[in-house]
Every structure is written in structure tokens, then in C-alpha cells.
Short mmCIF file of C-alpha atoms and ligand atoms in Angstrom, two decimals:
data_model
loop_
_atom_site.label_atom_id
_atom_site.label_comp_id
_atom_site.label_asym_id
_atom_site.label_seq_id
_atom_site.Cartn_x
_atom_site.Cartn_y
_atom_site.Cartn_z
CA UNK R 1 7.40 27.10 -11.05
CA UNK R 2 6.34 23.76 -9.62
CA UNK R 3 2.75 23.25 -8.53
CA UNK R 4 1.90 22.17 -5.00
CA UNK R 5 1.17 18.45 -4.76
CA UNK R 6 -1.45 16.37 -2.95
CA UNK R 7 -0.41 13.22 -1.13
CA UNK R 8 -1.15 9.80 -2.62
CA UNK R 9 -2.38 6.75 -0.74
CA UNK R 10 -0.23 4.03 -2.33
CA UNK R 11 -1.66 0.58 -1.67
CA UNK R 12 0.32 -2.62 -2.24
CA UNK R 13 -1.49 -5.95 -1.95
CA UNK R 14 -0.51 -9.51 -2.84
CA UNK R 15 -0.86 -13.04 -1.59
CA UNK R 16 1.51 -13.53 1.33
CA UNK R 17 5.05 -14.20 0.05
CA UNK R 18 4.73 -12.54 -3.38
CA UNK R 19 7.07 -9.73 -2.33
CA UNK R 20 5.05 -6.69 -1.30
CA UNK R 21 7.00 -5.96 1.92
CA UNK R 22 10.27 -6.22 -0.01
CA UNK R 23 9.00 -3.79 -2.66
CA UNK R 24 7.56 -1.50 0.01
CA UNK R 25 10.93 -1.32 1.80
CA UNK R 26 12.72 -0.51 -1.46
CA UNK R 27 10.20 2.23 -2.22
CA UNK R 28 10.78 3.77 1.21
CA UNK R 29 14.55 3.75 0.66
CA UNK R 30 14.10 5.30 -2.79
CA UNK R 31 12.05 8.19 -1.44
CA UNK R 32 12.50 9.10 2.19
CA UNK R 33 9.53 11.49 2.14
CA UNK R 34 7.20 8.50 1.80
CA UNK R 35 5.68 7.42 5.08
CA UNK R 36 4.58 3.88 5.82
CA UNK R 37 1.16 3.33 7.35
CA UNK R 38 2.03 1.20 10.38
CA UNK R 39 -0.94 -1.10 10.89
CA UNK R 40 -2.30 -2.30 14.18
CA UNK R 41 -2.61 -6.09 14.40
CA UNK R 42 -3.63 -8.71 16.90
CA UNK R 43 -1.23 -11.30 15.43
CA UNK R 44 1.89 -12.41 17.30
CA UNK R 45 5.12 -10.51 16.70
CA UNK R 46 7.59 -12.39 14.46
CA UNK R 47 11.29 -12.58 15.28
CA UNK R 48 12.98 -9.45 13.93
CA UNK R 49 9.78 -7.37 13.84
CA UNK R 50 9.73 -4.13 15.81
CA UNK R 51 6.67 -2.87 17.62
CA UNK R 52 5.69 0.58 16.30
CA UNK R 53 7.80 0.15 13.15
CA UNK R 54 6.53 -3.00 11.43
CA UNK R 55 3.19 -3.09 13.24
CA UNK R 56 1.55 -1.81 16.38
CA UNK R 57 1.06 -5.17 18.12
CA UNK R 58 -2.25 -4.74 19.87
CA UNK R 59 -4.47 -6.79 22.20
CA UNK R 60 -7.82 -7.77 20.66
CA UNK R 61 -9.85 -5.67 23.14
CA UNK R 62 -7.77 -2.56 22.37
CA UNK R 63 -8.07 -3.22 18.64
CA UNK R 64 -11.85 -3.48 18.88
CA UNK R 65 -12.13 -0.27 20.85
CA UNK R 66 -10.01 1.57 18.24
CA UNK R 67 -12.48 0.34 15.59
CA UNK R 68 -15.54 1.35 17.58
CA UNK R 69 -14.01 4.80 18.30
CA UNK R 70 -13.70 5.36 14.54
CA UNK R 71 -9.89 5.48 14.70
CA UNK R 72 -9.33 3.07 11.77
CA UNK R 73 -9.35 4.08 8.11
CA UNK R 74 -10.03 0.40 7.34
CA UNK R 75 -9.80 -2.93 9.14
CA UNK R 76 -10.18 -6.61 8.33
CA UNK R 77 -9.82 -10.11 9.65
CA UNK R 78 -6.92 -11.78 7.79
CA UNK R 79 -5.70 -15.34 8.55
CA UNK R 80 -7.69 -15.28 11.80
CA UNK R 81 -6.10 -12.04 13.10
CA UNK R 82 -7.32 -8.45 13.00
CA UNK R 83 -5.40 -5.85 11.02
CA UNK R 84 -6.23 -2.17 10.60
CA UNK R 85 -4.77 1.14 9.39
CA UNK R 86 -4.97 3.98 11.95
CA UNK R 87 -6.58 6.97 10.23
CA UNK R 88 -4.97 9.93 11.98
CA UNK R 89 -1.36 9.64 10.66
CA UNK R 90 -2.73 9.10 7.13
CA UNK R 91 -4.88 12.26 7.17
CA UNK R 92 -1.98 14.28 8.60
CA UNK R 93 0.43 13.12 5.88
CA UNK R 94 -2.01 13.58 3.00
CA UNK R 95 -2.89 17.11 4.16
CA UNK R 96 0.84 17.92 4.22
CA UNK R 97 1.17 16.70 0.62
CA UNK R 98 3.08 13.55 1.58
CA UNK R 99 2.44 10.08 0.18
CA UNK R 100 1.52 7.18 2.44
CA UNK R 101 2.32 3.57 1.63
CA UNK R 102 -0.06 0.78 2.71
CA UNK R 103 0.61 -2.96 2.86
CA UNK R 104 -2.97 -4.20 3.23
CA UNK R 105 -5.06 -7.09 1.93
CA UNK R 106 -7.82 -6.76 -0.70
CA UNK R 107 -10.46 -6.00 1.94
CA UNK R 108 -8.43 -3.05 3.23
CA UNK R 109 -7.68 -1.88 -0.32
CA UNK R 110 -11.39 -1.92 -1.14
CA UNK R 111 -12.32 0.03 2.01
CA UNK R 112 -9.66 2.69 1.33
CA UNK R 113 -10.73 2.90 -2.33
CA UNK R 114 -14.30 3.59 -1.14
CA UNK R 115 -13.30 6.09 1.56
CA UNK R 116 -13.48 9.89 1.38
CA UNK R 117 -9.84 9.83 0.20
CA UNK R 118 -10.69 7.67 -2.84
CA UNK R 119 -9.56 10.24 -5.43
CA UNK R 120 -6.01 10.04 -4.16
CA UNK R 121 -5.62 6.25 -4.10
CA UNK R 122 -3.06 4.40 -6.22
CA UNK R 123 -3.49 0.64 -5.86
CA UNK R 124 -0.98 -1.94 -7.06
CA UNK R 125 -1.41 -5.70 -6.91
CA UNK R 126 1.68 -7.94 -6.86
CA UNK R 127 1.33 -11.40 -8.42
CA UNK R 128 3.88 -14.19 -7.97
CA UNK R 129 5.27 -15.72 -11.20
CA UNK R 130 3.94 -19.15 -10.09
CA UNK R 131 2.36 -20.85 -7.09
CA UNK R 132 5.46 -23.06 -6.72
CA UNK R 133 7.61 -19.92 -6.46
CA UNK R 134 5.15 -18.39 -3.96
CA UNK R 135 5.61 -21.41 -1.67
CA UNK R 136 9.39 -21.31 -2.14
CA UNK R 137 9.45 -17.64 -1.10
CA UNK R 138 7.33 -18.28 1.99
CA UNK R 139 9.62 -21.16 2.96
CA UNK R 140 12.89 -19.28 2.33
CA UNK R 141 11.63 -16.21 4.22
CA UNK R 142 11.89 -18.57 7.19
CA UNK R 143 9.57 -16.57 9.43
CA UNK R 144 6.50 -18.77 9.60
CA UNK R 145 5.89 -22.31 10.86
CA UNK R 146 4.96 -25.07 8.37
CA UNK R 147 1.38 -24.82 9.66
CA UNK R 148 1.19 -21.05 9.08
CA UNK R 149 2.71 -21.47 5.58
CA UNK R 150 0.04 -24.05 4.69
CA UNK R 151 -2.68 -21.69 5.91
CA UNK R 152 -1.27 -18.81 3.86
CA UNK R 153 -0.92 -21.01 0.76
CA UNK R 154 -4.55 -22.13 1.07
CA UNK R 155 -5.67 -18.50 1.31
CA UNK R 156 -3.47 -17.22 -1.51
CA UNK R 157 -6.10 -17.87 -4.19
CA UNK R 158 -8.65 -15.83 -2.29
CA UNK R 159 -6.26 -12.84 -2.38
CA UNK R 160 -5.18 -13.43 -6.01
CA UNK R 161 -8.81 -13.59 -7.14
CA UNK R 162 -9.14 -9.86 -6.36
CA UNK R 163 -6.31 -8.83 -8.71
CA UNK R 164 -8.66 -7.05 -11.10
CA UNK R 165 -9.86 -4.51 -8.52
CA UNK R 166 -6.48 -2.72 -8.62
CA UNK R 167 -5.19 0.14 -10.80
CA UNK R 168 -1.94 -1.66 -11.69
CA UNK R 169 -0.75 -5.26 -11.55
CA UNK R 170 2.90 -6.37 -11.43
CA UNK R 171 4.10 -9.95 -11.89
CA UNK R 172 7.01 -10.02 -9.45
CA UNK R 173 9.38 -12.35 -11.25
CA UNK R 174 12.65 -10.41 -11.28
CA UNK R 175 12.75 -8.12 -8.24
CA UNK R 176 14.80 -5.33 -9.86
CA UNK R 177 12.43 -5.19 -12.85
CA UNK R 178 9.37 -5.06 -10.58
CA UNK R 179 10.91 -2.29 -8.53
CA UNK R 180 11.74 -0.23 -11.63
CA UNK R 181 8.13 -0.62 -12.79
CA UNK R 182 6.76 0.34 -9.40
CA UNK R 183 8.85 3.54 -9.37
CA UNK R 184 7.54 4.39 -12.84
CA UNK R 185 3.93 3.92 -11.70
CA UNK R 186 4.40 6.07 -8.57
CA UNK R 187 6.28 8.80 -10.48
CA UNK R 188 3.57 9.02 -13.14
CA UNK R 189 0.71 9.04 -10.64
CA UNK R 190 2.32 11.90 -8.72
CA UNK R 191 2.05 13.98 -11.90
CA UNK R 192 -1.64 13.24 -12.40
CA UNK R 193 -3.65 16.42 -12.80
CA UNK R 194 -5.79 15.78 -9.73
CA UNK R 195 -2.64 15.42 -7.58
CA UNK R 196 -1.53 18.95 -8.49
CA UNK R 197 -4.08 21.46 -7.13
CA UNK R 198 -1.63 24.31 -7.77
CA UNK R 199 -1.90 23.84 -11.54
CA UNK R 200 -4.91 26.16 -11.64
CA UNK R 201 -2.75 29.05 -10.40
CA UNK R 202 -0.04 28.17 -12.91
CA UNK R 203 -2.55 28.29 -15.77
CA UNK R 204 -4.09 31.53 -14.46
CA UNK R 205 -0.60 33.04 -14.41
CA UNK R 206 -0.01 31.91 -17.99
CA UNK R 207 -3.35 33.38 -19.02
CA UNK R 208 -2.59 36.75 -17.37
CA UNK R 209 0.80 36.86 -19.08
CA UNK R 210 -0.77 35.91 -22.39
CA UNK R 211 -3.35 38.69 -22.11
CA UNK R 212 -0.66 41.21 -21.19
CA UNK R 213 1.36 40.33 -24.30
CA UNK R 214 -1.74 40.46 -26.51
CA UNK R 215 -2.77 43.94 -25.40
P1 ADP X 301 5.04 -10.43 1.30
O1 ADP X 301 5.31 -9.14 1.99
O2 ADP X 301 4.27 -10.28 0.04
O3 ADP X 301 4.47 -11.48 2.22
P2 ADP X 301 7.97 -10.63 1.20
O4 ADP X 301 8.33 -9.29 0.65
O5 ADP X 301 8.22 -10.89 2.67
O6 ADP X 301 6.47 -11.02 0.82
O7 ADP X 301 8.76 -11.69 0.30
C1 ADP X 301 8.75 -13.08 0.61
C2 ADP X 301 10.17 -13.66 0.36
O8 ADP X 301 10.42 -13.64 -1.06
C3 ADP X 301 11.28 -12.84 1.01
O9 ADP X 301 12.27 -13.74 1.49
C4 ADP X 301 11.82 -11.98 -0.15
O10 ADP X 301 13.19 -11.68 0.02
C5 ADP X 301 11.60 -12.89 -1.36
N1 ADP X 301 11.34 -12.19 -2.63
C6 ADP X 301 10.56 -11.09 -2.83
N2 ADP X 301 10.52 -10.75 -4.13
C7 ADP X 301 11.28 -11.67 -4.79
C8 ADP X 301 11.65 -11.87 -6.17
N3 ADP X 301 11.22 -11.07 -7.14
N4 ADP X 301 12.44 -12.92 -6.47
C9 ADP X 301 12.89 -13.75 -5.48
N5 ADP X 301 12.60 -13.61 -4.16
C10 ADP X 301 11.81 -12.59 -3.81
P1 5GP X 302 1.48 -10.43 7.68
O1 5GP X 302 0.89 -11.10 8.88
O2 5GP X 302 2.20 -11.40 6.77
O3 5GP X 302 2.35 -9.25 8.03
O4 5GP X 302 0.26 -9.85 6.84
C1 5GP X 302 -0.78 -10.69 6.48
C2 5GP X 302 -1.72 -9.96 5.56
O5 5GP X 302 -2.36 -8.90 6.25
C3 5GP X 302 -1.05 -9.33 4.34
O6 5GP X 302 -1.86 -9.62 3.19
C4 5GP X 302 -1.07 -7.86 4.63
O7 5GP X 302 -1.15 -7.08 3.45
C5 5GP X 302 -2.36 -7.74 5.43
N1 5GP X 302 -2.37 -6.54 6.27
C6 5GP X 302 -1.36 -5.98 6.98
N2 5GP X 302 -1.76 -4.86 7.59
C7 5GP X 302 -3.06 -4.68 7.24
C8 5GP X 302 -4.04 -3.68 7.56
O8 5GP X 302 -3.81 -2.70 8.25
N3 5GP X 302 -5.26 -3.86 7.02
C9 5GP X 302 -5.59 -4.91 6.21
N4 5GP X 302 -6.82 -4.96 5.71
N5 5GP X 302 -4.70 -5.86 5.90
C10 5GP X 302 -3.45 -5.75 6.42
#
């Protein structure tokens, strides 16, 4: 008999270009029951990005009213743009026992880790193997202008410096190895005692059976 499971809030953070979106996409393909927390952002849409799938591209006024109406689980200013995770879809998924994946910066990770859902947070930080490789990845991704890449490179240390606030840290050198490790982390965390509220009934059943045999 398998015990009922609580949903996990799986947070991936990294300096821009280290590979968290790539790992997030692989994780979603690996387990289709995982839902991705689609953030709202005031930044411009990149070529190839889909509104409502990659982000909810939002005007600054609308973003600010979502924050003041308490609709965001967390929000932060990153690279001069606002980003935030709408709370409602997260609560719905967690209550249904489904995991939610977040691609948020360290400020968002900290806010979620301090929220009422803190007991169900699994946070993973992705480090690049080197700063030279981080720049190479940002350049080969080919989605940002030279100016934006410089800005992201300058800010990468600020993000990296928060590595020790996370439950797990992966150095994303070989992508396949990192993905295997990420699956191991998620699989183990799903089996954590506090993620399985139904265990109490399982143990009660075992106890009743035990007492029946004994008498
Ligand atoms: P982030 O979401 O952290 O900004 P991305 O997932 O967009 O980063 O990755 C940045 C670029 O690096 C992409 O072109 C991606 O294909 C590539 N990439 C990601 N992980 C690796 C890896 N382990 N080795 C080589 N290239 C990688
Ligand atoms: P990008 O513009 O490259 O998609 O994301 C830039 C940074 O913003 C990344 O570090 C990403 O993790 C972070 N980010 C994306 N969505 C959110 C969000 O909802 N909240 C917070 N705090 N950060 C976010």
C-alpha cells in the first residue's frame, strides 16, 4: 500500500547561463506530473518565448497591483526587471499532492523558504564549472545582446555568493551527469517522511495487525 504524498516546491537557482532552464525542461519531460511555476515578469519577451508558457509578460503597473493584492508567493527585482511567482497555482498543485518547479533567483528562493510552505521546499543551486564557461554558455545561447550578457556576467557573482543557502548544490559540468543527480535528489526528497502524511495510517495498520497476531 503506497502512502499519499504531499507536493514539493522544487526550486532551481543559478547565475544566468549555468543551465537551470535546461535542467528544468529535462525534469518536466522526465515527469509529466510536475508543473512549472510560470512567473510573471516585466522584462521584454525574447524570441522563441511564449507568453503564458515561459512567463506571463506583464506591464509594470499590473505587476505591482498583483503584489499589492497579495497574489505573489514571492517577488524580486532582478537585472532591473520585476519577477514574481503567482501563489494560487502553487497552492492548488501542492494541495493536490503535485510538485511544482520554480526557476527563481536567490531572493525568490529565500522568500519561498521562509513562507508558510517552507516544510515542503527542496532547493537546488546550479553552479557553472567556470566563469569562462558561464560566459560561453550565455554567448552560445544567442538570446541576449552583448550589453545584456555583460550585465548578467557582472551580476553572476552576486547570485553565486548565495550558493550556501540551498539544500543541494550541483556543479553543472556534464549535462547528463547533472540531470541524473537532479533526478536522484528529487526522487529521494519525495520519499522524505514529512512528504508522506499517509505513513501514519500505514503504521497504525501494521500495529493493529501486529496486535491481532499477538493475541
Ligand atoms: P539558465 O537558465 O541558467 O540561464 P540555460 O539553461 O538557458 O541557462 O543554459 C544556457 C546555455 O548553456 C544554453 O544554450 C544551454 O543549452 C547550455 N548548457 C546548459 N547546461 C550545459 C552543460 N552542462 N554543458 C554545456 N552547455 C550547457
Ligand atoms: P531570465 O530573464 O533569464 O529568464 O531570468 C533572470 C533571472 O530571474 C533568473 O535568475 C531567474 O531564475 C530569475 N527569475 C525568473 N522568474 C522569477 C521569479 O518569479 N521570481 C524571482 N525571484 N526570480 C525569478
